PDB file of C-alpha atoms in Angstrom:
ATOM      1  CA  MET A 581      23.637  26.398   3.057  1.00 48.00           C
ATOM      2  CA  TRP A 582      21.204  26.096   0.056  1.00 53.00           C
ATOM      3  CA  ALA A 583      18.321  24.367   2.522  1.00 52.00           C
ATOM      4  CA  ILE A 584      18.510  27.546   4.452  1.00 58.00           C
ATOM      5  CA  MET A 585      18.295  29.918   1.558  1.00 57.00           C
ATOM      6  CA  MET A 586      15.813  28.035  -0.774  1.00 56.00           C
ATOM      7  CA  PRO A 587      12.107  28.195   0.665  1.00 58.00           C
ATOM      8  CA  ARG A 588      10.776  24.589   0.837  1.00 61.00           C
ATOM      9  CA  ALA A 589       7.677  23.450  -1.116  1.00 62.00           C
ATOM     10  CA  PRO A 590       4.606  23.305   1.142  1.00 62.00           C
ATOM     11  CA  TRP A 591       4.084  19.643  -0.115  1.00 66.00           C
ATOM     12  CA  SER A 592       6.226  16.832  -1.093  1.00 72.00           C
ATOM     13  CA  THR A 593       4.779  13.776  -3.329  1.00 73.00           C
ATOM     14  CA  ARG A 594       5.295  11.500  -0.382  1.00 78.00           C
ATOM     15  CA  TRP A 595       3.159  13.972   1.381  1.00 74.00           C
ATOM     16  CA  ILE A 596       0.296  13.909  -1.264  1.00 73.00           C
ATOM     17  CA  ASP A 597       0.620  10.229  -1.568  1.00 73.00           C
ATOM     18  CA  THR A 598       0.474   9.361   1.802  1.00 78.00           C
ATOM     19  CA  ARG A 599      -2.868  11.842   2.577  1.00 75.00           C
ATOM     20  CA  SER A 600      -4.635  10.285  -0.717  1.00 74.00           C
ATOM     21  CA  LEU A 601      -4.200   6.568   0.605  1.00 73.00           C
ATOM     22  CA  ALA A 602      -5.496   7.980   4.405  1.00 77.00           C
ATOM     23  CA  ARG A 603      -9.034   7.185   5.339  1.00 77.00           C
ATOM     24  CA  PRO A 604     -10.429  10.526   4.624  1.00 77.00           C
ATOM     25  CA  ASP A 605     -11.933  10.841   8.382  1.00 81.00           C
ATOM     26  CA  ASN A 606      -8.462  10.687   9.516  1.00 82.00           C
ATOM     27  CA  LEU A 607      -7.115  13.706   8.240  1.00 82.00           C
ATOM     28  CA  LYS A 608      -7.118  17.302   9.603  1.00 86.00           C
ATOM     29  CA  PRO A 609      -9.566  19.798   7.784  1.00 86.00           C
ATOM     30  CA  ASP A 610      -6.498  21.937   6.652  1.00 84.00           C
ATOM     31  CA  GLN A 611      -4.850  18.417   5.067  1.00 82.00           C
ATOM     32  CA  HIS A 612      -8.430  17.855   3.394  1.00 81.00           C
ATOM     33  CA  GLU A 613      -7.972  21.558   2.127  1.00 85.00           C
ATOM     34  CA  LEU A 614      -4.680  21.397   0.728  1.00 81.00           C
ATOM     35  CA  LEU A 615      -5.349  17.397  -0.664  1.00 78.00           C
ATOM     36  CA  ALA A 616      -8.189  18.990  -2.504  1.00 81.00           C
ATOM     37  CA  LYS A 617      -6.029  21.663  -4.099  1.00 80.00           C
ATOM     38  CA  THR A 618      -3.367  19.382  -5.403  1.00 77.00           C
ATOM     39  CA  THR A 619      -5.667  16.894  -6.738  1.00 76.00           C
ATOM     40  CA  GLY A 620      -7.947  19.534  -8.080  1.00 78.00           C
ATOM     41  CA  ALA A 621      -5.200  21.394 -10.190  1.00 78.00           C
ATOM     42  CA  CYS A 622      -4.722  17.976 -12.321  1.00 79.00           C
ATOM     43  CA  PRO A 623      -7.379  16.022 -13.436  1.00 80.00           C
ATOM     44  CA  GLU A 624      -5.349  13.222 -13.554  1.00 82.00           C
ATOM     45  CA  MET A 625      -4.326  13.191  -9.982  1.00 80.00           C
ATOM     46  CA  SER A 626      -8.109  13.971  -9.191  1.00 80.00           C
ATOM     47  CA  ALA A 627      -9.110  10.907 -11.477  1.00 85.00           C
ATOM     48  CA  LEU A 628      -6.137   8.607  -9.565  1.00 84.00           C
ATOM     49  CA  ALA A 629      -7.245   9.772  -6.398  1.00 82.00           C
ATOM     50  CA  VAL A 630     -10.875   8.541  -6.965  1.00 86.00           C
ATOM     51  CA  LEU A 631      -9.617   5.119  -8.047  1.00 90.00           C
ATOM     52  CA  VAL A 632      -7.232   4.551  -5.293  1.00 87.00           C
ATOM     53  CA  ARG A 633     -10.009   5.473  -2.757  1.00 85.00           C
ATOM     54  CA  ALA A 634     -12.070   2.798  -4.745  1.00 90.00           C
ATOM     55  CA  PHE A 635      -9.628   0.123  -4.523  1.00 91.00           C
ATOM     56  CA  ALA A 636      -8.863   0.934  -1.068  1.00 87.00           C
ATOM     57  CA  ARG A 637     -12.357  -0.048  -0.062  1.00 88.00           C
ATOM     58  CA  LEU A 638     -11.827  -3.347  -1.775  1.00 91.00           C
ATOM     59  CA  LEU A 639      -9.249  -4.428   0.839  1.00 88.00           C
ATOM     60  CA  ALA A 640     -12.016  -5.217   3.320  1.00 88.00           C
ATOM     61  CA  PRO A 641     -13.132  -8.953   2.921  1.00 88.00           C
ATOM     62  CA  ALA A 642     -16.738  -8.873   1.118  1.00 90.00           C
ATOM     63  CA  LYS A 643     -18.350 -11.575  -0.845  1.00 90.00           C
ATOM     64  CA  ASP A 644     -19.387  -8.946  -3.407  1.00 92.00           C
ATOM     65  CA  ASN A 645     -15.631  -7.513  -3.898  1.00 93.00           C
ATOM     66  CA  ALA A 646     -14.990  -9.983  -6.858  1.00 92.00           C
ATOM     67  CA  ASP A 647     -17.591  -8.245  -9.011  1.00 93.00           C
ATOM     68  CA  ARG A 648     -16.598  -4.900  -7.781  1.00 95.00           C
ATOM     69  CA  LEU A 649     -12.800  -5.621  -8.766  1.00 95.00           C
ATOM     70  CA  GLN A 650     -14.099  -6.270 -12.029  1.00 95.00           C
ATOM     71  CA  GLU A 651     -15.988  -2.815 -12.112  1.00 95.00           C
ATOM     72  CA  TRP A 652     -13.131  -1.093 -10.793  1.00 95.00           C
ATOM     73  CA  ILE A 653     -10.571  -2.728 -13.417  1.00 95.00           C
ATOM     74  CA  SER A 654     -13.318  -1.686 -16.300  1.00 95.00           C
ATOM     75  CA  THR A 655     -13.094   1.657 -15.159  1.00 94.00           C
ATOM     76  CA  ALA A 656      -9.341   2.165 -14.415  1.00 93.00           C
ATOM     77  CA  GLU A 657      -8.536   0.773 -17.664  1.00 93.00           C
ATOM     78  CA  LYS A 658     -10.668   4.016 -19.667  1.00 91.00           C
ATOM     79  CA  VAL A 659      -8.469   6.341 -17.572  1.00 89.00           C
ATOM     80  CA  LYS A 660      -5.142   6.765 -19.810  1.00 88.00           C
ATOM     81  CA  MET A 661      -2.068   6.138 -17.096  1.00 87.00           C
ATOM     82  CA  PRO A 662       0.505   3.698 -18.138  1.00 88.00           C
ATOM     83  CA  ASN A 663       1.511   2.758 -14.522  1.00 87.00           C
ATOM     84  CA  LEU A 664      -1.839   1.944 -13.334  1.00 89.00           C
ATOM     85  CA  HIS A 665      -2.230   0.003 -16.832  1.00 92.00           C
ATOM     86  CA  SER A 666       0.746  -1.692 -15.297  1.00 93.00           C
ATOM     87  CA  PHE A 667      -0.838  -2.639 -12.272  1.00 92.00           C
ATOM     88  CA  ILE A 668      -3.983  -4.052 -13.723  1.00 94.00           C
ATOM     89  CA  ARG A 669      -1.660  -6.119 -15.961  1.00 95.00           C
ATOM     90  CA  GLY A 670      -0.170  -7.481 -12.641  1.00 94.00           C
ATOM     91  CA  LEU A 671      -3.583  -8.007 -11.041  1.00 93.00           C
ATOM     92  CA  ARG A 672      -4.751  -9.976 -14.249  1.00 94.00           C
ATOM     93  CA  LEU A 673      -1.677 -12.398 -13.885  1.00 95.00           C
ATOM     94  CA  ASP A 674      -3.068 -14.006 -10.931  1.00 93.00           C
ATOM     95  CA  LEU A 675      -6.717 -12.870 -10.924  1.00 93.00           C
ATOM     96  CA  ASP A 676      -7.988 -15.793  -8.770  1.00 93.00           C
ATOM     97  CA  ALA A 677      -5.784 -15.034  -5.761  1.00 91.00           C
ATOM     98  CA  VAL A 678      -6.921 -11.674  -6.094  1.00 92.00           C
ATOM     99  CA  ARG A 679     -10.371 -12.373  -6.138  1.00 93.00           C
ATOM    100  CA  ALA A 680      -9.782 -14.989  -3.044  1.00 91.00           C
ATOM    101  CA  ALA A 681      -7.699 -12.154  -1.193  1.00 90.00           C
ATOM    102  CA  LEU A 682     -10.423  -9.596  -1.961  1.00 92.00           C
ATOM    103  CA  THR A 683     -13.425 -11.775  -0.836  1.00 92.00           C
ATOM    104  CA  SER A 684     -11.803 -14.096   1.833  1.00 90.00           C
ATOM    105  CA  ASP A 685     -11.877 -13.652   5.660  1.00 87.00           C
ATOM    106  CA  TYR A 686      -8.972 -15.992   5.820  1.00 86.00           C
ATOM    107  CA  HIS A 687      -5.335 -14.848   5.365  1.00 81.00           C
ATOM    108  CA  ASN A 688      -1.319 -15.787   6.209  1.00 83.00           C
ATOM    109  CA  GLY A 689      -0.585 -12.764   8.000  1.00 82.00           C
ATOM    110  CA  GLY A 690       0.285 -14.423  11.176  1.00 85.00           C
ATOM    111  CA  THR A 691       2.594 -17.052   9.261  1.00 89.00           C
ATOM    112  CA  GLU A 692       4.619 -14.085   6.953  1.00 89.00           C
ATOM    113  CA  GLY A 693       4.694 -12.463  10.525  1.00 89.00           C
ATOM    114  CA  ALA A 694       6.504 -15.486  12.000  1.00 88.00           C
ATOM    115  CA  ILE A 695       8.789 -15.827   8.960  1.00 90.00           C
ATOM    116  CA  THR A 696       9.920 -11.966   8.974  1.00 91.00           C
ATOM    117  CA  LYS A 697      10.524 -12.763  12.519  1.00 88.00           C
ATOM    118  CA  THR A 698      12.833 -15.722  12.027  1.00 86.00           C
ATOM    119  CA  LYS A 699      14.494 -14.190   9.495  1.00 88.00           C
ATOM    120  CA  MET A 700      15.354 -11.169  11.422  1.00 87.00           C
ATOM    121  CA  ILE A 701      16.704 -13.183  14.414  1.00 83.00           C
ATOM    122  CA  LYS A 702      18.839 -15.382  11.938  1.00 83.00           C
ATOM    123  CA  ARG A 703      20.396 -12.334  10.336  1.00 83.00           C
ATOM    124  CA  GLN A 704      21.125 -10.631  13.967  1.00 82.00           C
ATOM    125  CA  ARG A 705      22.925 -14.051  14.886  1.00 76.00           C
ATOM    126  CA  TYR A 706      24.644 -14.644  11.885  1.00 74.00           C
ATOM    127  CA  GLY A 707      28.135 -16.025  12.299  1.00 73.00           C
ATOM    128  CA  ARG A 708      27.876 -15.727  15.777  1.00 76.00           C
ATOM    129  CA  ALA A 709      26.672 -19.025  16.765  1.00 73.00           C
ATOM    130  CA  GLY A 710      25.345 -22.664  15.329  1.00 80.00           C
ATOM    131  CA  PHE A 711      21.990 -23.954  14.500  1.00 82.00           C
ATOM    132  CA  HIS A 712      20.939 -24.771  18.325  1.00 83.00           C
ATOM    133  CA  LEU A 713      21.632 -21.435  19.387  1.00 83.00           C
ATOM    134  CA  LEU A 714      19.562 -19.948  16.747  1.00 81.00           C
ATOM    135  CA  ARG A 715      16.554 -22.643  17.192  1.00 83.00           C
ATOM    136  CA  HIS A 716      16.798 -21.975  21.336  1.00 84.00           C
ATOM    137  CA  ARG A 717      16.531 -17.983  20.349  1.00 82.00           C
ATOM    138  CA  ILE A 718      13.440 -18.452  17.873  1.00 81.00           C
ATOM    139  CA  LEU A 719      11.629 -20.748  20.673  1.00 85.00           C
ATOM    140  CA  LEU A 720      12.116 -18.269  23.169  1.00 83.00           C
ATOM    141  CA  GLY A 721      11.176 -15.538  20.875  1.00 73.00           C
TER     142      GLY A 721
END
């Protein structure tokens, strides 16, 4: 009953997150306007939006991404956001792997997809049949 009586907010945090992470050319003009209003209302949100977009550009593998990552980290450290600093600490724990992921054209996406599919089939068949049927199902899938 309260849902009917209470007006709904025009945007949610999920809506803002989704639009902030989307490619700008994929947004409609009214979405651009609303996103600009929400990020403009809070300086921290505006700074975070800039940093998120800059990091998203790093995700396309390129040889100079290692240097750009270092610049991004130094820029992000200047912003006073504890969650962002926690993310940076996580990056630094395995910085070599992060650099390799951002600069290399090779990835293990196909392997990870096959593992996920195998686990899904195993969970579907759990307790219904033995290993031979599971093996047959995976080979056919």
